[in-house]
Coordinates of C-alpha atoms in Angstrom, one line a residue:
M251 CA 3.8 6.0 3.4
A252 CA 2.3 4.2 6.3
T253 CA 0.8 0.7 5.5
R254 CA -2.8 0.9 4.9
L255 CA -5.2 -1.0 7.1
S256 CA -8.4 -2.5 5.6
E257 CA -11.1 0.0 5.0
P258 CA -13.5 -0.9 7.7
T259 CA -10.8 -1.2 10.3
A260 CA -9.4 2.2 9.3
I261 CA -12.7 3.8 9.3
D262 CA -13.5 2.3 12.7
T263 CA -10.4 3.6 14.1
V264 CA -11.5 7.2 13.1
A265 CA -15.1 6.5 14.4
A266 CA -13.6 5.4 17.8
A267 CA -11.6 8.7 18.1
V268 CA -14.4 11.1 17.2
G269 CA -17.7 9.2 17.8
A270 CA -19.5 7.0 15.2
D271 CA -22.2 9.7 14.6
L272 CA -19.7 11.8 12.8
I273 CA -18.7 9.1 10.2
V274 CA -21.0 8.2 7.3
T275 CA -20.6 5.0 5.3
D276 CA -24.0 4.9 3.6
E277 CA -23.5 3.7 0.1
R278 CA -25.6 6.3 -1.6
E279 CA -23.9 9.1 0.3
R280 CA -20.5 7.8 -0.4
A281 CA -21.3 7.7 -4.1
L282 CA -22.3 11.4 -4.0
Y283 CA -19.1 12.2 -2.4
G284 CA -17.3 10.6 -5.3
Q285 CA -18.7 13.1 -7.8
D286 CA -18.3 16.6 -8.7
I287 CA -20.3 18.8 -11.2
F288 CA -18.5 17.3 -14.1
S289 CA -16.9 13.9 -13.2
V290 CA -17.7 10.7 -11.4
G291 CA -14.7 9.2 -9.5
R292 CA -14.3 6.6 -6.8
P293 CA -16.5 6.7 -3.8
P294 CA -14.5 7.3 -0.5
A295 CA -14.5 4.6 2.1
G296 CA -16.3 7.0 4.6
I297 CA -17.3 10.6 5.2
F298 CA -16.2 12.4 8.4
R299 CA -18.5 15.4 9.4
P300 CA -16.6 17.2 12.3
R301 CA -18.4 19.5 14.5
D302 CA -15.5 21.8 15.4
I303 CA -11.8 22.4 14.9
E304 CA -10.8 20.1 18.0
T305 CA -12.9 17.1 16.5
L306 CA -11.5 17.7 13.2
S307 CA -7.9 17.6 14.6
R308 CA -8.6 14.4 16.5
G309 CA -10.2 12.7 13.5
I310 CA -7.4 13.7 11.1
A311 CA -4.8 12.4 13.6
A312 CA -6.6 9.1 13.8
A313 CA -7.0 8.9 10.2
A314 CA -3.3 9.5 9.8
A315 CA -2.5 6.8 12.3
A316 CA -4.7 4.4 10.5
G317 CA -3.1 5.2 6.9
L318 CA -6.1 6.7 5.4
T319 CA -5.8 9.2 2.5
I320 CA -7.6 12.5 3.4
V321 CA -9.7 14.4 1.0
P322 CA -11.2 17.8 1.9
R323 CA -14.4 18.9 0.3
G324 CA -16.2 22.3 0.4
G325 CA -19.7 22.9 -0.8
G326 CA -19.3 20.5 -3.7
M327 CA -19.8 23.1 -6.5
S328 CA -16.4 22.5 -8.2
Y329 CA -15.8 20.7 -11.6
T330 CA -12.0 20.0 -11.6
S331 CA -11.9 16.7 -9.8
G332 CA -10.2 18.8 -6.9
Y333 CA -12.1 16.9 -4.2
L334 CA -12.6 13.4 -5.8
P335 CA -10.6 10.8 -4.2
A336 CA -7.6 9.8 -6.3
E337 CA -7.5 6.1 -4.9
A338 CA -9.8 3.7 -3.1
G339 CA -10.1 3.8 0.6
A340 CA -10.0 7.6 1.1
L341 CA -11.7 9.6 3.8
V342 CA -13.6 12.6 2.7
I343 CA -13.8 15.5 5.2
D344 CA -17.3 17.3 4.9
V345 CA -16.9 20.5 7.0
S346 CA -20.5 21.6 6.3
G347 CA -21.4 21.0 10.0
M348 CA -18.8 23.6 11.0
D349 CA -20.8 26.6 9.9
R350 CA -20.7 28.9 12.8
I351 CA -19.9 32.6 12.6
L352 CA -17.4 32.7 15.7
S353 CA -17.1 36.4 15.9
V354 CA -18.0 39.7 14.3
N355 CA -15.8 42.7 15.4
A356 CA -17.1 46.0 14.2
D357 CA -14.3 47.8 16.0
D358 CA -11.4 45.9 14.5
M359 CA -13.4 45.3 11.3
T360 CA -12.8 41.5 11.1
V361 CA -15.1 38.4 11.1
T362 CA -14.0 34.9 12.0
V363 CA -16.0 32.0 10.6
E364 CA -15.8 28.2 10.5
A365 CA -15.0 26.7 7.1
G366 CA -18.4 25.3 6.5
C367 CA -20.1 28.7 6.7
T368 CA -21.7 29.4 3.4
W369 CA -21.2 32.8 1.7
A370 CA -25.0 33.3 1.9
K371 CA -25.1 32.7 5.7
L372 CA -22.2 35.1 6.1
Y373 CA -24.0 37.8 3.9
E374 CA -27.2 37.3 5.7
T375 CA -25.5 37.9 9.1
L376 CA -23.4 40.9 8.0
H377 CA -25.8 42.8 5.8
P378 CA -28.1 44.1 8.6
L379 CA -25.0 45.4 10.3
G380 CA -24.0 47.4 7.2
L381 CA -20.8 45.2 6.9
R382 CA -19.3 42.7 4.5
P383 CA -15.8 41.3 3.4
P384 CA -14.3 43.1 0.5
V385 CA -14.6 40.0 -1.7
W386 CA -17.8 38.3 -0.7
G387 CA -18.4 35.2 -2.5
T388 CA -19.4 33.5 -5.8
L389 CA -22.9 33.1 -7.3
S390 CA -23.0 29.6 -6.0
G391 CA -22.7 30.9 -2.4
L392 CA -26.1 29.4 -1.4
I393 CA -24.2 26.2 -1.1
A394 CA -20.4 27.0 -1.6
N395 CA -18.7 27.7 1.7
V396 CA -16.0 29.9 2.9
G397 CA -13.5 27.1 3.3
G398 CA -14.0 25.9 -0.1
G399 CA -13.6 29.4 -1.5
M400 CA -10.3 29.9 0.3
S401 CA -9.1 26.5 -1.1
Q402 CA -10.4 26.8 -4.7
S403 CA -10.5 30.5 -4.9
G404 CA -12.8 32.1 -7.5
V405 CA -14.4 35.6 -8.0
F406 CA -17.6 37.4 -8.5
W407 CA -18.9 39.6 -5.7
G408 CA -16.4 42.3 -5.0
A409 CA -14.2 41.3 -8.0
A410 CA -12.8 44.8 -8.3
R411 CA -10.8 44.0 -5.2
G412 CA -9.4 40.7 -6.7
P413 CA -10.1 37.0 -6.1
I414 CA -11.6 35.5 -3.0
V415 CA -8.3 34.3 -1.5
S416 CA -6.8 37.8 -1.5
S417 CA -9.2 38.9 1.3
A418 CA -8.1 36.4 3.9
L419 CA -6.2 37.7 7.0
S420 CA -5.5 34.4 8.6
F421 CA -6.3 30.7 8.7
D422 CA -6.4 28.0 11.4
V423 CA -5.4 24.9 9.4
V424 CA -5.4 21.2 10.4
L425 CA -2.4 19.5 8.8
A426 CA -2.3 15.9 7.7
D427 CA -1.0 14.7 11.0
G428 CA -3.7 16.4 13.0
R429 CA -1.7 19.4 14.1
I430 CA -3.4 23.0 14.1
V431 CA -1.3 25.8 12.6
R432 CA -2.6 29.4 12.7
T433 CA -1.2 31.5 9.8
G434 CA -0.8 35.3 9.7
N435 CA -2.1 37.9 12.0
P436 CA -5.8 38.7 12.7
G437 CA -5.1 42.4 11.8
M438 CA -2.3 42.0 9.2
R439 CA -1.6 39.9 6.1
P440 CA 1.3 39.3 5.7
F441 CA 3.2 39.4 8.9
G442 CA 6.5 38.5 7.5
P443 CA 6.4 35.9 4.5
D444 CA 2.8 35.3 3.6
V445 CA 2.1 31.9 5.2
T446 CA -1.6 32.5 4.7
G447 CA -1.0 32.7 1.2
I448 CA 0.7 29.3 1.1
F449 CA -2.7 27.7 2.1
A450 CA -4.9 29.9 -0.1
G451 CA -5.8 28.4 -3.3
D452 CA -4.2 25.0 -2.4
C453 CA -7.2 22.8 -3.2
G454 CA -6.7 21.2 0.2
A455 CA -3.3 19.8 -0.8
F456 CA -1.6 21.4 2.1
G457 CA -4.1 21.2 4.8
I458 CA -7.9 21.6 5.8
K459 CA -8.7 25.3 6.5
A460 CA -10.9 25.1 9.6
Q461 CA -11.4 28.6 10.6
I462 CA -10.9 31.8 8.4
T463 CA -10.6 35.5 9.5
L464 CA -11.7 38.0 6.9
P465 CA -11.4 41.7 6.9
L466 CA -14.7 43.7 6.7
I467 CA -15.7 46.9 5.0
R468 CA -18.8 49.0 5.3
E469 CA -21.6 48.4 2.8
A470 CA -22.0 51.1 0.1
K471 CA -24.5 53.8 0.9
A472 CA -25.6 53.9 -2.7
L473 CA -25.6 51.8 -5.8
A474 CA -25.8 52.6 -9.4
Y475 CA -26.4 50.0 -12.3
G476 CA -25.6 50.0 -15.9
S477 CA -26.1 47.6 -18.7
Y478 CA -24.8 48.0 -22.3
A479 CA -25.2 46.2 -25.6
F480 CA -22.3 45.8 -28.2
D481 CA -22.6 44.4 -31.7
D482 CA -18.8 43.9 -32.0
A483 CA -16.7 41.6 -29.8
A484 CA -13.6 44.0 -30.1
A485 CA -15.7 46.9 -29.0
F486 CA -17.1 45.0 -26.1
I487 CA -13.8 43.8 -24.9
G488 CA -12.2 47.2 -25.2
A489 CA -14.9 49.0 -23.3
T490 CA -15.0 46.2 -20.6
S491 CA -11.2 46.5 -20.2
E492 CA -11.3 50.3 -19.9
I493 CA -14.1 50.3 -17.3
A494 CA -12.0 47.9 -15.2
R495 CA -8.7 49.9 -15.6
A496 CA -10.6 53.1 -14.6
G497 CA -11.7 51.4 -11.4
L498 CA -15.3 52.7 -11.8
A499 CA -17.3 49.5 -10.7
T500 CA -17.1 46.8 -8.1
E501 CA -18.6 44.2 -10.5
I502 CA -18.1 44.2 -14.2
F503 CA -19.4 41.1 -16.1
G504 CA -20.8 40.2 -19.5
F505 CA -22.3 37.5 -21.7
D506 CA -22.2 36.6 -25.4
P507 CA -25.5 36.1 -27.2
F508 CA -25.7 32.3 -26.6
L509 CA -25.3 32.7 -22.9
Q510 CA -27.6 35.6 -22.8
A511 CA -30.3 33.4 -24.5
Q512 CA -29.7 30.5 -21.9
R513 CA -30.2 32.9 -19.1
M514 CA -33.3 34.2 -20.4
K515 CA -34.8 30.7 -21.1
R516 CA -33.8 29.6 -17.5
E517 CA -35.4 32.3 -15.4
S518 CA -37.8 35.1 -16.0
L519 CA -36.4 38.3 -14.7
A520 CA -39.9 39.8 -15.2
K521 CA -42.1 37.3 -13.3
D522 CA -39.8 36.2 -10.4
A523 CA -41.5 37.7 -7.6
K524 CA -38.8 37.1 -5.1
A525 CA -36.3 38.8 -7.2
L526 CA -38.6 41.7 -7.9
V527 CA -39.3 42.1 -4.1
G528 CA -35.5 42.0 -3.5
V529 CA -34.9 44.8 -5.9
M530 CA -37.6 46.9 -4.5
K531 CA -36.4 46.4 -0.9
S532 CA -32.8 47.2 -1.9
Q533 CA -33.6 50.6 -3.2
G534 CA -34.1 51.8 0.3
G535 CA -37.6 53.7 -0.3
F536 CA -41.0 52.7 -1.2
W537 CA -41.6 55.0 -4.2
K538 CA -38.1 54.4 -5.5
G539 CA -38.4 50.6 -5.1
L540 CA -41.7 50.6 -6.8
K541 CA -40.5 52.7 -9.7
E542 CA -37.3 50.3 -10.1
G543 CA -39.6 47.2 -9.9
A544 CA -41.9 48.6 -12.6
K545 CA -38.9 49.1 -15.0
I546 CA -38.0 45.4 -14.5
V547 CA -41.5 44.2 -15.3
A548 CA -41.7 46.4 -18.5
A549 CA -38.3 45.2 -19.7
G550 CA -39.2 41.6 -19.4
R551 CA -37.1 39.3 -21.4
S552 CA -37.0 41.3 -24.5
F553 CA -34.4 44.0 -23.5
L554 CA -31.3 42.0 -24.9
D555 CA -32.9 40.3 -27.9
E556 CA -31.0 42.3 -30.4
A557 CA -27.8 42.6 -28.5
G558 CA -24.6 40.9 -29.5
F559 CA -22.5 41.1 -26.3
S560 CA -23.6 42.6 -23.2
V561 CA -21.7 44.1 -20.1
H562 CA -23.2 44.8 -16.8
T563 CA -21.8 47.0 -14.1
I564 CA -22.5 47.9 -10.5
C565 CA -21.0 51.1 -9.0
E566 CA -20.9 51.7 -5.3
G567 CA -20.6 55.0 -3.6
R568 CA -20.7 56.9 -0.2
N569 CA -23.6 58.7 -1.6
Q570 CA -25.8 58.5 -4.7
A571 CA -24.1 61.4 -6.5
A572 CA -20.8 59.5 -6.2
A573 CA -22.2 56.3 -7.6
D574 CA -24.1 58.1 -10.4
A575 CA -20.7 60.0 -11.3
D576 CA -19.0 56.7 -11.7
L577 CA -21.9 55.5 -13.9
E578 CA -21.7 58.5 -16.0
A579 CA -18.0 57.8 -16.7
I580 CA -18.8 54.3 -17.7
N581 CA -21.6 55.7 -20.0
A582 CA -18.9 57.8 -21.7
I583 CA -16.6 54.8 -22.0
V584 CA -19.3 52.7 -23.7
K585 CA -20.4 55.5 -26.0
A586 CA -17.0 56.1 -27.3
A587 CA -16.6 52.3 -28.0
G588 CA -19.8 52.2 -30.0
G589 CA -22.1 50.6 -27.5
R590 CA -25.5 51.5 -26.2
P591 CA -27.3 51.4 -22.8
V592 CA -30.1 48.9 -22.4
E593 CA -32.4 48.2 -19.4
N594 CA -30.2 47.4 -16.4
T595 CA -32.5 44.7 -15.1
I596 CA -29.7 41.9 -14.8
P597 CA -27.4 43.6 -12.3
K598 CA -30.2 44.9 -10.2
V599 CA -31.9 41.6 -9.8
M600 CA -28.5 39.9 -9.3
R601 CA -27.4 42.4 -6.7
A602 CA -30.7 42.3 -4.7
N603 CA -30.6 38.5 -4.5
P604 CA -26.8 37.8 -4.6
F605 CA -26.9 34.1 -3.7
P606 CA -29.8 32.5 -5.7
N607 CA -30.5 28.7 -6.3
V608 CA -28.0 26.9 -8.1
N609 CA -30.4 25.6 -10.9
S610 CA -28.1 27.0 -13.4
M611 CA -25.7 24.3 -12.8
V612 CA -27.6 22.5 -15.6
G613 CA -29.0 24.0 -18.8
P614 CA -32.6 25.3 -19.1
Q615 CA -34.0 21.8 -20.3
G616 CA -31.7 19.7 -18.1
E617 CA -28.5 19.8 -20.3
R618 CA -25.2 19.0 -18.6
W619 CA -23.1 22.1 -18.1
V620 CA -19.3 22.7 -17.5
P621 CA -17.1 25.9 -17.7
T622 CA -13.4 26.2 -18.4
H623 CA -11.8 29.5 -17.7
G624 CA -8.7 31.6 -18.1
V625 CA -7.6 34.8 -16.3
L626 CA -5.8 36.9 -18.9
R627 CA -4.0 40.3 -19.2
H628 CA -6.3 42.8 -20.9
S629 CA -4.2 42.8 -24.0
K630 CA -4.7 39.1 -24.5
A631 CA -8.5 39.0 -24.2
L632 CA -9.5 39.7 -27.9
P633 CA -6.8 37.4 -29.4
T634 CA -7.9 34.7 -26.9
L635 CA -11.6 35.0 -27.9
N636 CA -10.6 34.9 -31.6
A637 CA -8.6 31.7 -31.0
I638 CA -11.6 30.1 -29.2
I639 CA -13.9 30.9 -32.0
A640 CA -11.4 29.4 -34.4
L641 CA -11.4 26.2 -32.3
Y642 CA -15.2 26.0 -32.3
E643 CA -15.3 26.5 -36.1
K644 CA -12.9 23.5 -36.5
H645 CA -15.3 21.4 -34.6
R646 CA -18.5 23.1 -35.9
E647 CA -20.0 20.2 -37.7
A648 CA -19.6 17.8 -34.7
M649 CA -20.8 20.3 -32.4
E650 CA -24.0 20.8 -34.2
R651 CA -24.5 17.2 -34.8
L652 CA -24.2 16.5 -31.0
D653 CA -26.2 19.5 -30.0
I654 CA -23.5 21.0 -28.0
G655 CA -23.9 24.7 -27.2
A656 CA -21.1 26.9 -26.4
G657 CA -21.2 30.4 -24.8
Y658 CA -19.1 32.9 -22.5
L659 CA -19.0 34.5 -19.3
F660 CA -16.7 37.5 -19.2
L661 CA -15.6 39.2 -16.0
T662 CA -12.9 41.6 -14.9
M663 CA -10.9 41.2 -11.7
G664 CA -9.2 44.3 -10.2
T665 CA -7.5 46.6 -12.9
T666 CA -5.2 44.0 -14.3
S667 CA -7.3 40.9 -15.2
F668 CA -9.9 39.8 -17.7
L669 CA -11.6 36.4 -17.2
I670 CA -12.9 34.6 -20.1
E671 CA -15.0 31.5 -19.1
P672 CA -16.2 29.4 -22.1
V673 CA -19.2 27.1 -21.0
F674 CA -20.5 24.1 -22.8
F675 CA -24.1 22.7 -22.6
W676 CA -24.9 19.2 -23.9
P677 CA -27.6 16.6 -23.6
D678 CA -26.3 14.1 -21.3
Q679 CA -27.4 12.1 -18.0
L680 CA -27.4 14.1 -14.9
E681 CA -25.9 12.7 -11.7
Q682 CA -26.7 12.6 -8.1
A683 CA -24.5 15.7 -7.5
H684 CA -27.0 17.7 -9.7
E685 CA -30.2 16.1 -8.0
R686 CA -29.0 17.0 -4.6
A687 CA -28.1 20.6 -5.4
I688 CA -30.9 21.7 -7.7
E689 CA -34.3 22.8 -6.2
P690 CA -36.6 19.5 -6.2
G691 CA -39.5 21.2 -8.0
H692 CA -37.1 22.5 -10.8
F693 CA -35.2 19.1 -11.0
A694 CA -38.6 17.4 -11.6
K695 CA -39.3 19.5 -14.7
L696 CA -36.0 18.8 -16.4
T697 CA -35.6 16.5 -19.3
R698 CA -33.9 13.1 -18.5
F699 CA -31.2 12.7 -21.2
P700 CA -29.6 9.3 -21.7
V701 CA -25.9 8.8 -21.2
N702 CA -23.9 10.5 -24.0
P703 CA -20.4 9.4 -24.2
E704 CA -19.9 10.9 -27.7
G705 CA -21.1 14.3 -26.5
R706 CA -18.9 14.3 -23.4
A707 CA -15.9 13.0 -25.4
L708 CA -16.2 16.0 -27.7
V709 CA -16.6 18.4 -24.7
E710 CA -13.4 17.0 -23.3
T711 CA -11.7 17.5 -26.6
L712 CA -12.9 21.1 -26.7
R713 CA -11.8 21.7 -23.1
A714 CA -8.4 20.3 -24.0
G715 CA -8.1 22.7 -26.9
L716 CA -9.1 25.7 -24.6
M717 CA -6.3 24.7 -22.2
E718 CA -3.8 24.8 -25.0
I719 CA -5.2 28.2 -26.0
F720 CA -4.9 29.5 -22.4
G721 CA -1.5 28.1 -22.0
E722 CA -0.2 30.1 -25.1
V723 CA -1.5 33.3 -23.6
E724 CA 0.0 32.5 -20.1
A725 CA -3.4 32.5 -18.4
G726 CA -4.0 31.9 -14.8
H727 CA -6.9 29.8 -13.3
F728 CA -8.9 29.1 -10.1
Q729 CA -10.2 25.7 -8.9
I730 CA -7.0 24.1 -10.1
G731 CA -7.9 20.7 -8.6
R732 CA -6.6 18.0 -11.1
S733 CA -7.6 19.7 -14.3
Y734 CA -5.6 22.9 -14.7
P735 CA -1.9 22.4 -15.3
L736 CA -0.2 24.4 -12.5
K737 CA 3.1 22.7 -12.9
A738 CA 3.4 23.3 -16.6
R739 CA 2.5 27.1 -16.0
S740 CA 4.8 27.5 -13.0
D741 CA 8.6 28.6 -13.0
P742 CA 10.6 25.6 -12.1
G743 CA 12.1 27.3 -9.1
A744 CA 8.7 28.2 -7.8
W745 CA 7.4 24.7 -8.3
D746 CA 10.4 23.4 -6.2
V747 CA 9.2 25.6 -3.4
L748 CA 5.6 24.3 -3.6
E749 CA 7.0 20.7 -3.5
A750 CA 9.1 21.6 -0.5
V751 CA 6.1 22.9 1.2
K752 CA 4.1 19.8 0.5
R753 CA 7.0 17.7 2.0
A754 CA 7.0 19.9 5.2
V755 CA 3.1 19.8 5.8
D756 CA 2.3 16.4 4.4
P757 CA 5.5 14.1 4.2
D758 CA 3.4 11.0 3.7
H759 CA 1.3 12.6 0.8
R760 CA -1.9 11.7 2.6
M761 CA -3.7 15.1 2.1
N762 CA -5.6 15.0 -1.2
P763 CA -2.8 13.4 -3.3
G764 CA -2.7 14.5 -6.9
S765 CA -4.4 17.9 -6.2
L766 CA -2.5 20.8 -7.9
G767 CA -0.4 18.2 -9.7
L768 CA 1.7 17.4 -6.6

């Protein structure tokens, strides 16, 4: 690796190449960029905010010449230390200023965006045109951007079509020496070996995605919503898997009783005027919208009070009859499994306002929050859930003493995958990363808990136990960063290929060293 210059000299070298206005060295801002949602690491020496791909290329080349470590950062919504500098003196690349939608081609059905474009901005641009990508973002898409999604992957909207990275057609990537590489073909992925796939889900270890081309589909003409309650975990998992296998919905997600209670505490589905107006508008007609809005007001917060587990579905169709037919098929699956329909408030409100504020990145009283997930085969979902329950029972006394709450988000992906995401809430100090992302009015209402090292240590112990469980069932993961054990879960020959790619695109290991375990 090239000899490192002193931090000011190295940062000055980059500033001279791109302009001092694009380099940030403010102490508080650097501290923020040394944090993610779960961890606090080393602050970078500086932050580079390029305005376009040419400036990004020039700045990376200058940083490489100065011997700086380069750390790409998306919207900052991750929790796996994937964009935290591994060593002092790093340059963090913040692409949020590169947020243009470069082209929308309704003939070729593609859209090209800069990496800093948020999923919410992309949706707001395409929705009036009746278009969207097949997989169109995570719930944090008000802040999370397309570039971060392609580096970290993830899933929610359009989950029936797979994870976020599966939808990319091509990338324009800036490598560690400043070279620009275009992967794939704007109309076809892959064109030969899947070079686009090499950079998908790489957590910024191979390069910085500057521009992304995505395919488009037409928005559905009709929607049908279903919500169902189950008293038994086995029945809930069995029905949820069967709905996914049958391909009846574009979104299939569920909660356990604890997470349902947390959600109901956090936001009123009955009184949120913005959500209610969104639902009414989304129905496409005044009287129909008024009727659906009235149902939500009537349901209030009580419609899941007696539920054990709940699953929520959204069916899309070319016409209402097609969407309703899929929903009827779901109703039959639920009934056969012993579930029951409940008021479908949650999927209606979420679909009408797909990218809400990110206040849910903390608990309803201001508790710290962190998830840990595994992507499983359907046959492994129930045994995995039982193993997780056994882990919690082992630590039950300490969890109760330290007021650590645990819940689950469940979600299916395509016809093959069942995602279980255990989440923890515990009283602990919030960081600048939380303050900057949460709405100021909401943040002001939150309880300020003191630093809680004992509570955090138990959360870390529980997360380590979850990792062991997920490893035993051969689970996959998103947002690998520095938390999920990619090497241990990879075939040795496949890992050799990844290391060879790293040597080819980043021989000096300047690009986000340590990410992916490389």
